[in-house]
JSON list of C-alpha atoms in Angstrom, two decimals:
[
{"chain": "A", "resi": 1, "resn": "UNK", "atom": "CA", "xyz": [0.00, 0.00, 0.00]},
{"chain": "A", "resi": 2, "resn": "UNK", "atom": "CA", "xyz": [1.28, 3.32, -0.75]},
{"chain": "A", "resi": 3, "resn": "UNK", "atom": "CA", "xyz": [1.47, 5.98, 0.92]},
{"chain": "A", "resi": 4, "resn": "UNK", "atom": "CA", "xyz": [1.57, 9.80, -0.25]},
{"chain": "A", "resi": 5, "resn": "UNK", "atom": "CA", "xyz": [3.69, 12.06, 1.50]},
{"chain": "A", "resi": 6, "resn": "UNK", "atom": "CA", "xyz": [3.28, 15.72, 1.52]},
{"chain": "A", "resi": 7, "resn": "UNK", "atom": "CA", "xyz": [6.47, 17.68, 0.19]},
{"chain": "A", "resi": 8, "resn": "UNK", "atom": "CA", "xyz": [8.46, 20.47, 1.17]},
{"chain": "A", "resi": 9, "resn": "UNK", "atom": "CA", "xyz": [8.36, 23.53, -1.64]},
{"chain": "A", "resi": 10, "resn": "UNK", "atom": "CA", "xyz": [11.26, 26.54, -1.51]},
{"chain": "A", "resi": 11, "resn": "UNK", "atom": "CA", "xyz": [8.92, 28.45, -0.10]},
{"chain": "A", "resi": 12, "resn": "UNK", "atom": "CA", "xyz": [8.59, 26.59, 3.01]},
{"chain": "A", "resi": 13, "resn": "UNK", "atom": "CA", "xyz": [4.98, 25.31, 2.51]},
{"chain": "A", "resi": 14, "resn": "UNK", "atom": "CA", "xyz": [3.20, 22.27, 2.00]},
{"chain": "A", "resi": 15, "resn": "UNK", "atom": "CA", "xyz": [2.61, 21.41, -1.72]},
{"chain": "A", "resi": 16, "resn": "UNK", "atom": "CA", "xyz": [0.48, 18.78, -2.86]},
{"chain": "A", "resi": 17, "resn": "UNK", "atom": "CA", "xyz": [1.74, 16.28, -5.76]},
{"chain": "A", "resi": 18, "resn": "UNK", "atom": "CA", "xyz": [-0.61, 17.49, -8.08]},
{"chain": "A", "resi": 19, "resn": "UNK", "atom": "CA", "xyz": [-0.67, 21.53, -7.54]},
{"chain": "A", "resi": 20, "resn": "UNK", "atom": "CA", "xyz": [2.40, 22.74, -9.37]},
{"chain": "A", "resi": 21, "resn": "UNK", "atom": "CA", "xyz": [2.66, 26.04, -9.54]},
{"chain": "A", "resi": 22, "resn": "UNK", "atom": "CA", "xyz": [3.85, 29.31, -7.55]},
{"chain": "A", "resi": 23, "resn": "UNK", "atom": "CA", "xyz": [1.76, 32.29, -6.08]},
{"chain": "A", "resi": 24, "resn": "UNK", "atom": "CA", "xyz": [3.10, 35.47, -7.43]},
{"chain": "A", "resi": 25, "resn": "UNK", "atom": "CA", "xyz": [1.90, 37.30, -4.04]},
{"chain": "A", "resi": 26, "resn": "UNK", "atom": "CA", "xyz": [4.43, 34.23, -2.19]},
{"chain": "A", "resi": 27, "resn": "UNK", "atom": "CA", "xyz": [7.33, 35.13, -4.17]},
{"chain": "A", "resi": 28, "resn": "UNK", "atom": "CA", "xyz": [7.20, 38.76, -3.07]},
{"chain": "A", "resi": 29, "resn": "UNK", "atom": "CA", "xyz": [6.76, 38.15, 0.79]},
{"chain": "A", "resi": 30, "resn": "UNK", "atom": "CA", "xyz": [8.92, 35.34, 1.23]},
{"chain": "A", "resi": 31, "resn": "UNK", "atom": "CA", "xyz": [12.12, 37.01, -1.37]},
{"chain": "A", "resi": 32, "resn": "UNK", "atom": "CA", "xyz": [12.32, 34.05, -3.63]},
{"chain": "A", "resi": 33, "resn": "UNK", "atom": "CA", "xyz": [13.12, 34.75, -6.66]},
{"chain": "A", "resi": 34, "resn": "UNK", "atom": "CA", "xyz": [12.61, 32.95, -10.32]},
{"chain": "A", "resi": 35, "resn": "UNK", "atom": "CA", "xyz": [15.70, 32.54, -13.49]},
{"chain": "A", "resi": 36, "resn": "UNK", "atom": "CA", "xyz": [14.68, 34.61, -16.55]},
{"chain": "A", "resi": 37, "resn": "UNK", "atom": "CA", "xyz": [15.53, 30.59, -18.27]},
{"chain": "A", "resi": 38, "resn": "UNK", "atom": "CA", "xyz": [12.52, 29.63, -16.27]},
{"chain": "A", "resi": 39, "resn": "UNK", "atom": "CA", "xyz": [9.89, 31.90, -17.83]},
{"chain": "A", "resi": 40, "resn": "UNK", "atom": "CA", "xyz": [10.69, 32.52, -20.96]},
{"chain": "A", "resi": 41, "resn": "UNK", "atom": "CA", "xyz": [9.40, 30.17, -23.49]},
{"chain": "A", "resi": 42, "resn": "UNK", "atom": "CA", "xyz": [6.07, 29.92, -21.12]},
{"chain": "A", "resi": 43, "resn": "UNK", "atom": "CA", "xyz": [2.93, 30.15, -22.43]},
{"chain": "A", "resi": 44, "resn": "UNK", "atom": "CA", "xyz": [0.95, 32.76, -21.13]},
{"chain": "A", "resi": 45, "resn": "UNK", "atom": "CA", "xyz": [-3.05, 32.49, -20.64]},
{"chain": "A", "resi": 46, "resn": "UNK", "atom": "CA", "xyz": [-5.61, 35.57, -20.06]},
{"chain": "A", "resi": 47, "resn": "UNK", "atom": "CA", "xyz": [-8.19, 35.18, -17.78]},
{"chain": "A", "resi": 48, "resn": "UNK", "atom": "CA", "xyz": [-10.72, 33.59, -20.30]},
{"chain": "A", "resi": 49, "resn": "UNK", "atom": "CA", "xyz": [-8.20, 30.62, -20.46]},
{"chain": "A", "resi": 50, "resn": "UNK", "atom": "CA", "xyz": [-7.21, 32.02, -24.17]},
{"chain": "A", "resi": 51, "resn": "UNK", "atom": "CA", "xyz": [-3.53, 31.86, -25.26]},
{"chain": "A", "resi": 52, "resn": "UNK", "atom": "CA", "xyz": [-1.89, 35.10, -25.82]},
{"chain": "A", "resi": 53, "resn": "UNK", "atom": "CA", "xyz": [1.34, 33.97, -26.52]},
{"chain": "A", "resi": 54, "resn": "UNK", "atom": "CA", "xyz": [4.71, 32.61, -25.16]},
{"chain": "A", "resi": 55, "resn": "UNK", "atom": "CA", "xyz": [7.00, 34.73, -23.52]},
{"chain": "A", "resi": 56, "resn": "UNK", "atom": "CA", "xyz": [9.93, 36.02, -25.39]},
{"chain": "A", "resi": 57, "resn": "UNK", "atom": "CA", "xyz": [12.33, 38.03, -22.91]},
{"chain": "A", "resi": 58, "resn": "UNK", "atom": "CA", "xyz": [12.28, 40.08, -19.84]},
{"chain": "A", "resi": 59, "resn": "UNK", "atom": "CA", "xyz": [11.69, 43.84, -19.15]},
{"chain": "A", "resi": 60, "resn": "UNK", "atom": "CA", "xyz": [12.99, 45.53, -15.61]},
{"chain": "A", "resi": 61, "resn": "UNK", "atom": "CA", "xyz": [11.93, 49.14, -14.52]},
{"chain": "A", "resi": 62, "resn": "UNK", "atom": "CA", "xyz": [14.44, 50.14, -12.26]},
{"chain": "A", "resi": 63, "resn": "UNK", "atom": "CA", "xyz": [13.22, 53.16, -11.09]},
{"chain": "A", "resi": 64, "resn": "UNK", "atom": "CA", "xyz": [10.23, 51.39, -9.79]},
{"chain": "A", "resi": 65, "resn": "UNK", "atom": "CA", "xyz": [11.04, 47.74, -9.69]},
{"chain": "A", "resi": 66, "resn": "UNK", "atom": "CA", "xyz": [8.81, 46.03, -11.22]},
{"chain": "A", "resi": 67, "resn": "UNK", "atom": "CA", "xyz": [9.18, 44.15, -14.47]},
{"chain": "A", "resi": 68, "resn": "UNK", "atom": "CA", "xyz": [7.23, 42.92, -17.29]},
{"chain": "A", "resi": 69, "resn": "UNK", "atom": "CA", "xyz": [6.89, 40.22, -20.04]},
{"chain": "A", "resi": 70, "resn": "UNK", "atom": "CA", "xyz": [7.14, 40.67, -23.60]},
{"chain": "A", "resi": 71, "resn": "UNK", "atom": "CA", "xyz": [5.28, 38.31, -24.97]},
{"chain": "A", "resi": 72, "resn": "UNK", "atom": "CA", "xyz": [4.91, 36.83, -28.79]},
{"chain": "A", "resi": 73, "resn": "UNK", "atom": "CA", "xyz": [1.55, 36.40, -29.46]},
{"chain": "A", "resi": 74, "resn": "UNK", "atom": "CA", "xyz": [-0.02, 34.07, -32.29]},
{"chain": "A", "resi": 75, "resn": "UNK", "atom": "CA", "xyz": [0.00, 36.56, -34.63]},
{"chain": "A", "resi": 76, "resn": "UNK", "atom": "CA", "xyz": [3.89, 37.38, -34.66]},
{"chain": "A", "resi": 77, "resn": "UNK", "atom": "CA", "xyz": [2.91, 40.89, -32.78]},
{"chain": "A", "resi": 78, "resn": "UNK", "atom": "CA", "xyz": [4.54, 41.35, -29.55]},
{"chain": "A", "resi": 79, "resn": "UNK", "atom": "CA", "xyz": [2.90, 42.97, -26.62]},
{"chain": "A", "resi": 80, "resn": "UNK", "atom": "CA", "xyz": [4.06, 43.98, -22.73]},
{"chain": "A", "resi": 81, "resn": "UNK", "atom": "CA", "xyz": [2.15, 42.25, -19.59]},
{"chain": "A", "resi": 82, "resn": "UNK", "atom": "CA", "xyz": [2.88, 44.20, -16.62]},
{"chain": "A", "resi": 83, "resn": "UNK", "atom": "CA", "xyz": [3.48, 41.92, -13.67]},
{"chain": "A", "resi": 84, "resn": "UNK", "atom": "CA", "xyz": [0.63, 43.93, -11.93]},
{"chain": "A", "resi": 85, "resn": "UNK", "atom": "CA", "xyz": [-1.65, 41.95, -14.16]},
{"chain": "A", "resi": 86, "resn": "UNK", "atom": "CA", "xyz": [0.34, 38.34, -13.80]},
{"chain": "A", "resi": 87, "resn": "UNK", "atom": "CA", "xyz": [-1.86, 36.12, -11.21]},
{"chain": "A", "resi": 88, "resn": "UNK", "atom": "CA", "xyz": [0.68, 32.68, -11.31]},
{"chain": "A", "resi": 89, "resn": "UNK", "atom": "CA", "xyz": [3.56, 31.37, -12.95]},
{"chain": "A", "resi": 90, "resn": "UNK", "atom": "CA", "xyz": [3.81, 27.68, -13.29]},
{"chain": "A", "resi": 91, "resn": "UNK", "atom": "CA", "xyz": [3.95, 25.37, -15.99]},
{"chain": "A", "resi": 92, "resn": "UNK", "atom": "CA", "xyz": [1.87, 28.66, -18.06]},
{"chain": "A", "resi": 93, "resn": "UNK", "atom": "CA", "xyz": [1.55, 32.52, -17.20]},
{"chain": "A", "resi": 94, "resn": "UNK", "atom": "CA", "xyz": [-1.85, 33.15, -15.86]},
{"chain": "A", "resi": 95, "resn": "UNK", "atom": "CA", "xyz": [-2.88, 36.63, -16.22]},
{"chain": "A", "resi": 96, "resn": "UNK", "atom": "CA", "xyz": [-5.92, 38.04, -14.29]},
{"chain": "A", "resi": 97, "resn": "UNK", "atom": "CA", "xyz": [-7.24, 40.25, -17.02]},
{"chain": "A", "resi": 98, "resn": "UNK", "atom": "CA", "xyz": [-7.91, 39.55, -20.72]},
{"chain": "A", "resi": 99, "resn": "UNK", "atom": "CA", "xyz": [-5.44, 41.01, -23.13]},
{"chain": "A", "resi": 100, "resn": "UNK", "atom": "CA", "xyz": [-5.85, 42.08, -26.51]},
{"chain": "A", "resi": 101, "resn": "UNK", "atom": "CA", "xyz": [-3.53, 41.82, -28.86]},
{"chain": "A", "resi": 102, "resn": "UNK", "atom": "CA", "xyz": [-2.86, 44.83, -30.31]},
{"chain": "A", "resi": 103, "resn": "UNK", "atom": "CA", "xyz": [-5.45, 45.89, -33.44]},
{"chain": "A", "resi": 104, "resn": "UNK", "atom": "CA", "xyz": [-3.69, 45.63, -36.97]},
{"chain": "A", "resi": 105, "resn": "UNK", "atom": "CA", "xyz": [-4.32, 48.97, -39.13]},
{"chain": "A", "resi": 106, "resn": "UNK", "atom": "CA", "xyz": [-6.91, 48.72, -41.42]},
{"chain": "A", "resi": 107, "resn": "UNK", "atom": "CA", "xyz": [-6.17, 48.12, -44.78]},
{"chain": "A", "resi": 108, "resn": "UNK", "atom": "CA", "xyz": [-7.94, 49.10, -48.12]},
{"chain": "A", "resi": 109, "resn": "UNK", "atom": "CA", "xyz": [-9.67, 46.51, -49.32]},
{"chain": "A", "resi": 110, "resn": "UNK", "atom": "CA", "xyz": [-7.93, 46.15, -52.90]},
{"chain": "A", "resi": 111, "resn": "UNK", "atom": "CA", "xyz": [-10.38, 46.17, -55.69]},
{"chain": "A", "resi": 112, "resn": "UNK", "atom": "CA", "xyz": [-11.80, 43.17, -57.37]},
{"chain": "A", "resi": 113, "resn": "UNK", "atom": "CA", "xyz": [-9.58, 41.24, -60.31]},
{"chain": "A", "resi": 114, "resn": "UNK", "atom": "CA", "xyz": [-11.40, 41.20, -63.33]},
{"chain": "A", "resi": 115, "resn": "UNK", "atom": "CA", "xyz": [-12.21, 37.10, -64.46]},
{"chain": "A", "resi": 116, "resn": "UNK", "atom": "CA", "xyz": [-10.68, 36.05, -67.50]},
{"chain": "A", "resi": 117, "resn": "UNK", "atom": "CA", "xyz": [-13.45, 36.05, -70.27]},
{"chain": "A", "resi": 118, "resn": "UNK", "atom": "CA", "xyz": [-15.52, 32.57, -70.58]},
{"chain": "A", "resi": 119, "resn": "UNK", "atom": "CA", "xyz": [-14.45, 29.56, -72.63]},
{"chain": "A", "resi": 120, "resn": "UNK", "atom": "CA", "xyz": [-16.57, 28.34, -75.66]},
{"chain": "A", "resi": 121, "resn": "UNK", "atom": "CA", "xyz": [-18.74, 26.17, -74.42]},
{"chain": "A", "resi": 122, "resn": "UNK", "atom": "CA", "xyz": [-18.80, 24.40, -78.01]},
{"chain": "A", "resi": 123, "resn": "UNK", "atom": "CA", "xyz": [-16.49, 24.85, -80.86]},
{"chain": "A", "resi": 124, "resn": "UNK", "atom": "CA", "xyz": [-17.81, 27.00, -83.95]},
{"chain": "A", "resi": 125, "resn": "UNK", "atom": "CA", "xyz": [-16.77, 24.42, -86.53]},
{"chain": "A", "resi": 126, "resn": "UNK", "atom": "CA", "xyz": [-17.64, 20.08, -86.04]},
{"chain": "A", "resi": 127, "resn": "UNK", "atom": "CA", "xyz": [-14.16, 18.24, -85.15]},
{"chain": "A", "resi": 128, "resn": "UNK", "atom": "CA", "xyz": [-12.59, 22.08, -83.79]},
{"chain": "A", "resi": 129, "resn": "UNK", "atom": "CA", "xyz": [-11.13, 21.10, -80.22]},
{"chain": "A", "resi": 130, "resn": "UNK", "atom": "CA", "xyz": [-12.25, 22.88, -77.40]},
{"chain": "A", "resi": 131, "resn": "UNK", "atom": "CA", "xyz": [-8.78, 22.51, -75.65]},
{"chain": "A", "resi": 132, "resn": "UNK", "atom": "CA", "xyz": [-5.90, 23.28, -78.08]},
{"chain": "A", "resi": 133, "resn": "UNK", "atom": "CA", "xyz": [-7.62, 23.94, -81.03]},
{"chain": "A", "resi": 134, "resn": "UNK", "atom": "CA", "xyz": [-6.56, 21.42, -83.59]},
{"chain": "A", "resi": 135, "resn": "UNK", "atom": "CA", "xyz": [-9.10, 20.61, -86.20]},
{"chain": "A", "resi": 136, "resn": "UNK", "atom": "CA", "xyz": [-9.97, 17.03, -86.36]},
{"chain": "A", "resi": 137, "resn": "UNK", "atom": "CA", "xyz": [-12.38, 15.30, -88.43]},
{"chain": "A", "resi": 138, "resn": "UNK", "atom": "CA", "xyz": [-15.51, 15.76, -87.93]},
{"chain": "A", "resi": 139, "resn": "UNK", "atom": "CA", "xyz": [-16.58, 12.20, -86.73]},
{"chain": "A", "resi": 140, "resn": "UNK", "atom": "CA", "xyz": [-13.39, 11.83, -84.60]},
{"chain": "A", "resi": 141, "resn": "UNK", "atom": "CA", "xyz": [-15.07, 11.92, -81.17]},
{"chain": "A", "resi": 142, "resn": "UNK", "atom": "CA", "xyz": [-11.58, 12.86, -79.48]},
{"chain": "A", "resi": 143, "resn": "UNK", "atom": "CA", "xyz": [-8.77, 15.00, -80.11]},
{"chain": "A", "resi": 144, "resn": "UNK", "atom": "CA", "xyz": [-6.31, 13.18, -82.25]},
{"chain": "A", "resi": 145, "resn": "UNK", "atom": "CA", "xyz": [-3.72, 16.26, -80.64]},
{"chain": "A", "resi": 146, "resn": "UNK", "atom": "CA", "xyz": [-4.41, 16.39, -76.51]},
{"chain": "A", "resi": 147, "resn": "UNK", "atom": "CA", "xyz": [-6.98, 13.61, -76.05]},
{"chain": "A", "resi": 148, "resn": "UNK", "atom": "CA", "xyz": [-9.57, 15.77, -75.13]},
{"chain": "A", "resi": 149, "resn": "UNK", "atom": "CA", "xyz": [-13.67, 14.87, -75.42]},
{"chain": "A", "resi": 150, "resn": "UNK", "atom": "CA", "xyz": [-14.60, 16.58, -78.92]}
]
């Protein structure tokens, strides 16, 4: 019979086998700290469970320190998440607000291409192919030339 063991985290508190992932708001009180190798390359989620993106690089304010992620998004755009609005950082980023990626400018919508003109449906003269053109005889019922139905 087995038994299940709780086990010890960094942070000094019980973590459960199956709950893998670390509070923001424990990070700051107890001073632990995360490698920039460990987040980037995370996905990060809004708060709709959508994926914005994955997380590219790093961003530090120094004046107030605080950082942010620059994240990829789906669309090749790249956008900044303040960590104000990052909730947990685990296996993904979960965010507490959605985020939009940013809107694309409006193109002009380019105007129609004309269509070429219509085939003959039927040649003018019995035995003319439709395809290429080569005049057969008239009881031939296929293109001596391509092969094609007369």
């Amino acid at each position: 019979m087995a038994q299940h063991f709780p086990f010890s985290n960094p942070l000094n508190k019980t973590l459960n086998t199956t709950r893998r992932h670390l509070n923001i708001r424990d990070l700051a009180v107890d001073k632990k700290y995360l490698t920039r190798d460990k987040i980037i390359g995370k996905q990060v989620i809004d708060a709709k469970a959508m994926i914005i993106g994955t997380v590219r690089d790093l961003a530090f304010d120094l004046v107030a320190k605080d950082f942010s992620l620059l994240v990829t998004t789906q669309d090749k755009d790249e956008i900044k998440v303040e960590s104000d609005n990052v909730v947990v950082i685990g296996d993904v980023i979960l965010l507490k607000t959605t985020t939009a990626p940013p809107e694309a400018p409006e193109t002009p919508e380019a105007p129609p291409t004309p269509s070429p003109p219509p085939k003959p449906s039927k040649p003018t003269a019995p035995g003319l192919c439709p395809e290429c053109g080569y005049q057969n005889e008239a009881s031939n019922k296929f293109c001596i030339k391509c092969g094609s139905k007369l």
